[in-house]
Short mmCIF file of C-alpha atoms in Angstrom, two decimals:
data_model
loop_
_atom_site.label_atom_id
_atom_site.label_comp_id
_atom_site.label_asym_id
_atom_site.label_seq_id
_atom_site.Cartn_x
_atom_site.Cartn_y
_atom_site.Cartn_z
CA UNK A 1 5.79 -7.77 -16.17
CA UNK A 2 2.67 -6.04 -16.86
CA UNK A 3 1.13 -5.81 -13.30
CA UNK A 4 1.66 -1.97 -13.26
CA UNK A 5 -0.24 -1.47 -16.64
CA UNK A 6 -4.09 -1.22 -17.32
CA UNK A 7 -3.53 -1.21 -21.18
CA UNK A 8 -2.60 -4.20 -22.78
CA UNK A 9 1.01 -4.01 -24.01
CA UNK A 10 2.42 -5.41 -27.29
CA UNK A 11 5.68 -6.07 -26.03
CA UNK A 12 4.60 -8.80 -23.75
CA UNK A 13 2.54 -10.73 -26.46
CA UNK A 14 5.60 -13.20 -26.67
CA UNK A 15 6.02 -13.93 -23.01
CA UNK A 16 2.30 -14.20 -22.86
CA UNK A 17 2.42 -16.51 -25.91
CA UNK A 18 5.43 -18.39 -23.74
CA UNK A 19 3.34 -18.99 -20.14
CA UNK A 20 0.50 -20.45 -22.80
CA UNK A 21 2.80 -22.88 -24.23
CA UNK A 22 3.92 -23.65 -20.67
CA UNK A 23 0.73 -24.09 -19.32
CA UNK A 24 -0.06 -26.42 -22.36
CA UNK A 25 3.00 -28.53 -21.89
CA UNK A 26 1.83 -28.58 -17.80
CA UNK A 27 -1.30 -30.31 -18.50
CA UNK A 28 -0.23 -32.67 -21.33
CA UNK A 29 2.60 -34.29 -18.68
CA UNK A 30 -0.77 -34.44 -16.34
CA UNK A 31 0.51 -31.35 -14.19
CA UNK A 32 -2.74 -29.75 -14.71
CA UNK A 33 -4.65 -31.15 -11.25
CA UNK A 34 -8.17 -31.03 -10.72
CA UNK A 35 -9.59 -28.17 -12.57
CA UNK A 36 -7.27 -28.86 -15.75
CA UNK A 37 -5.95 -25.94 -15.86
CA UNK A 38 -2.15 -25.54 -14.85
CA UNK A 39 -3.00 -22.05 -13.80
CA UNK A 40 -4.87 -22.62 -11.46
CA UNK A 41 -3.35 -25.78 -9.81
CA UNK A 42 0.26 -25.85 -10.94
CA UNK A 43 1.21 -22.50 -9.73
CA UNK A 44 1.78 -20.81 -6.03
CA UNK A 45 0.72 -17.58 -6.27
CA UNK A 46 0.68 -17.30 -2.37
CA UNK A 47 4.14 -18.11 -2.38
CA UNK A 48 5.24 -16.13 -4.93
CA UNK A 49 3.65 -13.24 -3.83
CA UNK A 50 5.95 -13.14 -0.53
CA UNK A 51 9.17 -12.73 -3.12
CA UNK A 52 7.34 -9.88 -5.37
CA UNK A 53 6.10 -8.26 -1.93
CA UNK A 54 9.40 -8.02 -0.76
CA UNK A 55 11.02 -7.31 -4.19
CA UNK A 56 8.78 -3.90 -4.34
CA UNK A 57 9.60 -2.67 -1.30
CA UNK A 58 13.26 -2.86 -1.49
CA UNK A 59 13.24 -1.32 -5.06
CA UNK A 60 10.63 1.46 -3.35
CA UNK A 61 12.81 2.35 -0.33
CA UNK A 62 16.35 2.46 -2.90
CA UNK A 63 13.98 4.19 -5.77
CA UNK A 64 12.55 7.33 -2.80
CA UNK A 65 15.88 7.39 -1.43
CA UNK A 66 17.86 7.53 -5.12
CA UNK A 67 15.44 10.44 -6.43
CA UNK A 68 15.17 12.34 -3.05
CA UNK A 69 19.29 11.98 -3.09
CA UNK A 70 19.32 13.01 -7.10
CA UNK A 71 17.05 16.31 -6.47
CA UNK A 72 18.77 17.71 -3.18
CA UNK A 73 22.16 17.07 -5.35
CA UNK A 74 20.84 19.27 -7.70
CA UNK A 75 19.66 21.85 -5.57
CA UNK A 76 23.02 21.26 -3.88
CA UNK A 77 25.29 22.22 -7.25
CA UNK A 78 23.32 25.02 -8.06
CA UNK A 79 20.85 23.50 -10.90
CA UNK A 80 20.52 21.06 -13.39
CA UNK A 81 23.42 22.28 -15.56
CA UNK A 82 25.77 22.79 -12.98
CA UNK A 83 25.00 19.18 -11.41
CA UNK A 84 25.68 18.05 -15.23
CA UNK A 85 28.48 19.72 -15.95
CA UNK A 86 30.55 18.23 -12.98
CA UNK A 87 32.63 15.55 -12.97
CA UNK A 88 30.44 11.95 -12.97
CA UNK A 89 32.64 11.17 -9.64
CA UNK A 90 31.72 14.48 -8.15
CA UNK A 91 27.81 14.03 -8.94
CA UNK A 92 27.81 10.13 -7.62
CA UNK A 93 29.92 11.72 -4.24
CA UNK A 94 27.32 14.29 -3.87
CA UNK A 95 24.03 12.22 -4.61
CA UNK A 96 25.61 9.29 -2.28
CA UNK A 97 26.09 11.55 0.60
CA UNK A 98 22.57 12.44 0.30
CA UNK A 99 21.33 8.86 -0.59
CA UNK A 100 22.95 7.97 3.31
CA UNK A 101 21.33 10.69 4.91
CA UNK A 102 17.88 9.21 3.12
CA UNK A 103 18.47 5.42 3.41
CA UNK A 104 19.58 5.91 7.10
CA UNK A 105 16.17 7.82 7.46
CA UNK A 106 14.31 5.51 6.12
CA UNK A 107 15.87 2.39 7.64
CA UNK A 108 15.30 3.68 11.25
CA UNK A 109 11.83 5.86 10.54
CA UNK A 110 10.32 4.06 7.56
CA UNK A 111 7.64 7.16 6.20
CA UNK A 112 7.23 8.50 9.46
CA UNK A 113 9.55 11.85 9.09
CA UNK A 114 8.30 12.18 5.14
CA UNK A 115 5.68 15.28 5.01
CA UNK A 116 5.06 17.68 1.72
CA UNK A 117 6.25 21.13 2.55
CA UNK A 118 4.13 23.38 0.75
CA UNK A 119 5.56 26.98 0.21
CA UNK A 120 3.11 29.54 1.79
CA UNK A 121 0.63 31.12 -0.38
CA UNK A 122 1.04 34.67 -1.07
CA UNK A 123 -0.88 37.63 0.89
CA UNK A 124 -4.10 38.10 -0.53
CA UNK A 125 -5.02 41.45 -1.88
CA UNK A 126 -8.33 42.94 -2.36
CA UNK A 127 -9.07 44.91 -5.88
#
């Protein structure tokens, strides 16, 4: 929940407050192991890490594809306003067609294809 902050937040003082109680509860029904700590010995973070892993990188692939799809169907209606102001099954038609082209992309070329295209600079003058 909060692996993506460095700040602590105040909305997770209750599920923190919740994994305490847990942990508590762990070691008085002698699920606390060696070290006494349920932390430590209750939990698999290996294990668990394998789901999260592979959690992320779905929701990155779908997230890169959705925004890529969501700024080319701008571009694609003419602007922000016109992309709003058509119909919502228009603008899902138009940012799915795009979201294909991206998803297909990405399923057969992972990041290989993705490069920055940096408009060139202008000509240089001298005063």
């Amino acid at each position: 929940m909060t692996s993506h902050t460095t700040d602590d937040d105040p909305r997770s003082a209750p599920y923190e407050e919740l994994r305490q109680k847990l942990y508590a509860l762990a070691a008085r029904h002698g699920f606390a192991g060696e070290t006494g700590n349920p932390a430590d010995d209750l939990l698999e973070y290996d294990e668990a890490r394998a789901f999260l892993d592979e959690y992320n990188d779905d929701t990155f692939w779908d997230e890169l594809a959705y925004r890529l799809a969501e700024r080319d169907a701008v571009q694609e209606a003419g602007g922000l306003e016109r992309y709003a102001a058509l119909p919502v099954t228009e603008r899902m038609e138009l940012t799915g067609d795009f979201e294909a082209l991206y998803t297909g992309e990405f399923d057969e070329n992972g990041l290989d294809n993705v490069r920055i295209v940096r408009p060139p600079s202008p000509p240089h003058t001298v005063h």
